[in-house]
mmCIF file of C-alpha atoms and ligand atoms in Angstrom:
data_model
loop_
_atom_site.group_PDB
_atom_site.id
_atom_site.type_symbol
_atom_site.label_atom_id
_atom_site.label_comp_id
_atom_site.label_asym_id
_atom_site.label_seq_id
_atom_site.Cartn_x
_atom_site.Cartn_y
_atom_site.Cartn_z
ATOM 1 C CA MET A 1 13.844 -15.344 6.423
ATOM 2 C CA SER A 2 13.169 -13.094 9.113
ATOM 3 C CA ASN A 3 13.346 -13.957 12.697
ATOM 4 C CA PRO A 4 10.020 -15.122 14.335
ATOM 5 C CA ILE A 5 8.560 -12.767 16.635
ATOM 6 C CA ASP A 6 8.882 -13.324 20.356
ATOM 7 C CA ALA A 7 5.637 -12.246 21.565
ATOM 8 C CA GLU A 8 6.362 -13.115 25.400
ATOM 9 C CA ALA A 9 9.314 -10.832 25.182
ATOM 10 C CA LEU A 10 7.561 -8.104 23.699
ATOM 11 C CA LEU A 11 4.706 -8.312 26.183
ATOM 12 C CA SER A 12 7.354 -8.286 28.986
ATOM 13 C CA GLN A 13 8.768 -5.117 27.545
ATOM 14 C CA ALA A 14 5.213 -3.435 27.483
ATOM 15 C CA LEU A 15 4.583 -4.541 31.005
ATOM 16 C CA GLY A 16 7.857 -2.788 31.978
ATOM 17 C CA ALA A 17 6.682 0.159 30.267
ATOM 18 C CA ALA A 18 3.474 0.225 32.315
ATOM 19 C CA ALA A 19 5.444 0.939 35.303
ATOM 20 C CA HIS A 20 5.813 4.414 33.869
ATOM 21 C CA ALA A 21 2.154 4.928 33.443
ATOM 22 C CA TYR A 22 0.729 8.078 34.924
ATOM 23 C CA ALA A 23 -2.970 7.087 35.571
ATOM 24 C CA PRO A 24 -4.055 8.568 38.682
ATOM 25 C CA TYR A 25 -7.624 9.099 37.497
ATOM 26 C CA SER A 26 -8.357 5.580 36.138
ATOM 27 C CA GLY A 27 -5.778 3.511 38.008
ATOM 28 C CA PHE A 28 -5.551 1.397 34.956
ATOM 29 C CA HIS A 29 -1.799 1.213 34.005
ATOM 30 C CA VAL A 30 -0.922 0.351 30.371
ATOM 31 C CA GLY A 31 2.245 -0.392 28.607
ATOM 32 C CA ALA A 32 2.899 -0.577 24.845
ATOM 33 C CA ALA A 33 5.930 -2.022 22.931
ATOM 34 C CA LEU A 34 6.426 -1.449 19.308
ATOM 35 C CA LEU A 35 8.717 -3.861 17.116
ATOM 36 C CA PHE A 36 10.295 -2.377 14.093
ATOM 37 C CA ALA A 37 11.692 -4.722 11.254
ATOM 38 C CA ASP A 38 15.377 -3.681 12.166
ATOM 39 C CA GLY A 39 14.739 -5.268 15.794
ATOM 40 C CA THR A 40 14.209 -1.817 17.410
ATOM 41 C CA VAL A 41 11.733 -1.786 20.280
ATOM 42 C CA VAL A 42 10.039 1.467 21.277
ATOM 43 C CA THR A 43 7.960 1.481 24.501
ATOM 44 C CA GLY A 44 5.179 3.779 25.761
ATOM 45 C CA SER A 45 2.903 4.018 28.640
ATOM 46 C CA ASN A 46 -0.512 5.821 29.233
ATOM 47 C CA PHE A 47 -0.319 9.393 30.482
ATOM 48 C CA GLU A 48 -3.545 10.865 31.764
ATOM 49 C CA ASN A 49 -4.702 14.340 32.263
ATOM 50 C CA ALA A 50 -6.845 16.313 34.878
ATOM 51 C CA SER A 51 -9.021 17.161 31.914
ATOM 52 C CA TYR A 52 -9.815 13.510 31.439
ATOM 53 C CA GLY A 53 -10.627 13.560 27.699
ATOM 54 C CA LEU A 54 -7.016 14.817 27.002
ATOM 55 C CA SER A 55 -5.493 11.516 28.345
ATOM 56 C CA VAL A 56 -2.748 9.781 25.853
ATOM 57 C CA CYS A 57 -2.933 5.981 25.562
ATOM 58 C CA ALA A 58 0.105 3.921 25.860
ATOM 59 C CA GLU A 59 0.168 2.803 22.216
ATOM 60 C CA THR A 60 -0.063 6.544 20.922
ATOM 61 C CA SER A 61 2.784 7.450 23.452
ATOM 62 C CA ALA A 62 4.795 4.917 21.978
ATOM 63 C CA ILE A 63 4.337 5.995 18.345
ATOM 64 C CA LEU A 64 5.126 9.388 19.190
ATOM 65 C CA SER A 65 8.349 8.408 20.858
ATOM 66 C CA ALA A 66 9.174 6.117 17.894
ATOM 67 C CA ASN A 67 8.564 9.158 15.574
ATOM 68 C CA HIS A 68 10.951 11.154 17.573
ATOM 69 C CA GLN A 69 13.594 8.363 17.485
ATOM 70 C CA GLY A 70 13.333 8.296 13.779
ATOM 71 C CA HIS A 71 11.272 5.035 13.300
ATOM 72 C CA ARG A 72 8.206 5.514 11.221
ATOM 73 C CA GLU A 73 8.433 2.613 8.962
ATOM 74 C CA GLY A 74 8.637 -1.108 9.406
ATOM 75 C CA LEU A 75 6.354 -1.548 12.236
ATOM 76 C CA VAL A 76 6.003 -5.393 12.519
ATOM 77 C CA ALA A 77 4.336 -6.079 15.867
ATOM 78 C CA VAL A 78 2.784 -4.176 18.803
ATOM 79 C CA ALA A 79 2.356 -5.372 22.359
ATOM 80 C CA VAL A 80 -0.179 -4.056 24.739
ATOM 81 C CA VAL A 81 -0.657 -4.918 28.330
ATOM 82 C CA GLY A 82 -2.338 -3.431 31.366
ATOM 83 C CA GLY A 83 -4.880 -3.552 34.049
ATOM 84 C CA PRO A 84 -5.770 -1.804 37.565
ATOM 85 C CA ALA A 85 -2.658 -1.453 39.387
ATOM 86 C CA ASP A 86 -2.041 -3.535 42.577
ATOM 87 C CA GLU A 87 -2.312 -2.113 45.972
ATOM 88 C CA ASN A 88 1.336 -0.856 45.772
ATOM 89 C CA GLY A 89 0.706 0.999 42.534
ATOM 90 C CA ALA A 90 2.562 -1.490 40.438
ATOM 91 C CA PRO A 91 1.278 -2.597 36.963
ATOM 92 C CA ARG A 92 -0.351 -5.952 36.480
ATOM 93 C CA CYS A 93 -2.196 -7.839 33.648
ATOM 94 C CA GLY A 94 -5.771 -7.730 33.888
ATOM 95 C CA ASP A 95 -7.824 -11.037 33.359
ATOM 96 C CA ASP A 96 -9.206 -9.644 29.823
ATOM 97 C CA PRO A 97 -6.939 -8.914 27.001
ATOM 98 C CA VAL A 98 -6.213 -4.986 26.514
ATOM 99 C CA THR A 99 -6.924 -4.229 22.975
ATOM 100 C CA PRO A 100 -5.926 -0.785 21.411
ATOM 101 C CA CYS A 101 -8.840 1.617 21.689
ATOM 102 C CA GLY A 102 -10.293 3.033 18.256
ATOM 103 C CA ARG A 103 -8.146 6.084 18.265
ATOM 104 C CA CYS A 104 -5.057 4.025 18.857
ATOM 105 C CA ARG A 105 -5.868 1.603 15.983
ATOM 106 C CA GLN A 106 -6.082 4.573 13.550
ATOM 107 C CA VAL A 107 -2.685 6.098 14.925
ATOM 108 C CA LEU A 108 -1.088 2.753 14.564
ATOM 109 C CA ASN A 109 -2.385 2.406 11.056
ATOM 110 C CA GLU A 110 -0.849 5.698 9.942
ATOM 111 C CA VAL A 111 2.720 4.058 10.725
ATOM 112 C CA ALA A 112 1.573 0.705 9.374
ATOM 113 C CA GLN A 113 0.479 2.201 5.959
ATOM 114 C CA LEU A 114 3.530 4.369 5.773
ATOM 115 C CA GLY A 115 5.743 1.149 5.950
ATOM 116 C CA GLN A 116 3.322 -0.979 4.132
ATOM 117 C CA THR A 117 2.837 -3.510 7.103
ATOM 118 C CA ASP A 118 0.123 -5.354 8.705
ATOM 119 C CA PRO A 119 1.524 -5.709 12.392
ATOM 120 C CA LEU A 120 0.502 -8.526 14.624
ATOM 121 C CA ILE A 121 -0.937 -6.937 17.758
ATOM 122 C CA PHE A 122 -0.406 -8.909 20.948
ATOM 123 C CA CYS A 123 -3.111 -8.033 23.666
ATOM 124 C CA GLY A 124 -1.767 -9.211 27.068
ATOM 125 C CA HIS A 125 -3.866 -10.710 29.928
ATOM 126 C CA SER A 126 -3.244 -12.494 33.104
ATOM 127 C CA THR A 127 -2.759 -16.093 31.720
ATOM 128 C CA GLY A 128 -1.401 -15.217 28.143
ATOM 129 C CA TYR A 129 -2.279 -13.019 25.271
ATOM 130 C CA ALA A 130 -4.747 -12.689 22.198
ATOM 131 C CA GLN A 131 -3.206 -11.914 18.808
ATOM 132 C CA HIS A 132 -4.817 -9.985 15.816
ATOM 133 C CA ARG A 133 -3.529 -8.428 12.754
ATOM 134 C CA LEU A 134 -4.193 -4.677 12.867
ATOM 135 C CA SER A 135 -6.320 -4.843 9.593
ATOM 136 C CA ALA A 136 -8.617 -7.059 11.592
ATOM 137 C CA LEU A 137 -9.000 -4.670 14.153
ATOM 138 C CA LEU A 138 -9.395 -1.775 11.847
ATOM 139 C CA PRO A 139 -10.800 -2.975 8.624
ATOM 140 C CA HIS A 140 -11.292 -0.658 5.560
ATOM 141 C CA ALA A 141 -9.054 1.896 7.359
ATOM 142 C CA PHE A 142 -8.447 5.350 6.179
ATOM 143 C CA GLY A 143 -4.966 6.189 5.887
ATOM 144 C CA PRO A 144 -2.105 8.376 4.077
ATOM 145 C CA ALA A 145 -2.755 6.463 0.809
ATOM 146 C CA ASN A 146 -6.404 7.770 0.813
ATOM 147 C CA LEU A 147 -5.268 11.366 0.373
ATOM 148 C CA THR A 148 -3.253 11.007 -2.739
HETATM 149 N N1 LIG B 201 -5.779 2.856 27.595
HETATM 150 C C1 LIG B 201 -4.454 2.742 26.972
HETATM 151 O O1 LIG B 201 -3.584 3.275 27.293
HETATM 152 N N2 LIG B 201 -4.365 1.762 26.027
HETATM 153 C C2 LIG B 201 -5.467 0.973 25.752
HETATM 154 O O2 LIG B 201 -5.245 0.304 24.733
HETATM 155 C C3 LIG B 201 -6.649 1.103 26.290
HETATM 156 C C4 LIG B 201 -6.864 2.222 27.422
HETATM 157 C C5 LIG B 201 -5.630 3.895 28.885
HETATM 158 C C6 LIG B 201 -6.334 4.874 28.557
HETATM 159 C C7 LIG B 201 -6.684 5.514 30.033
HETATM 160 O O3 LIG B 201 -5.495 6.195 30.495
HETATM 161 C C8 LIG B 201 -6.656 4.258 30.847
HETATM 162 O O4 LIG B 201 -6.271 3.119 29.903
HETATM 163 C C9 LIG B 201 -8.317 3.734 31.266
HETATM 164 O O5 LIG B 201 -8.864 3.805 29.937
#
């Protein structure tokens, strides 16, 4: 049997990643941590742009990093945390869970479908986290299998 997933540890890694967020326009610092079946964790943070619409979310940043590191299958869990930075610019969890935006759900789905997993998504907030399957956040998803 595979090891149980330590959601708190993954959320903690996501919060660590949020320290690297570049979010001067929204002031909303987000970190994401991807857990793969072999135990590898890959993190990412949001990277905004002066042309606001070109900003990249933490989850997408983490997926791109994972791909670069050779991890494209076996995505079993994702932790996301974020919120307005504190007065020193440090990241902190907001009172509401951060759920992946629609675009990030689709990006996560690409990797999930490739590896035939349905990852747990841990959405952190100041007093805990909410937990959802990706398939619940993105039902009837369109993915690589639809193009065959
Ligand atoms: N953001 C993420 O990085 N991930 C999410 O799940 C929600 C939103 C970023 C995008 C933008 O840089 C900032 O948070 C405010 O929307």
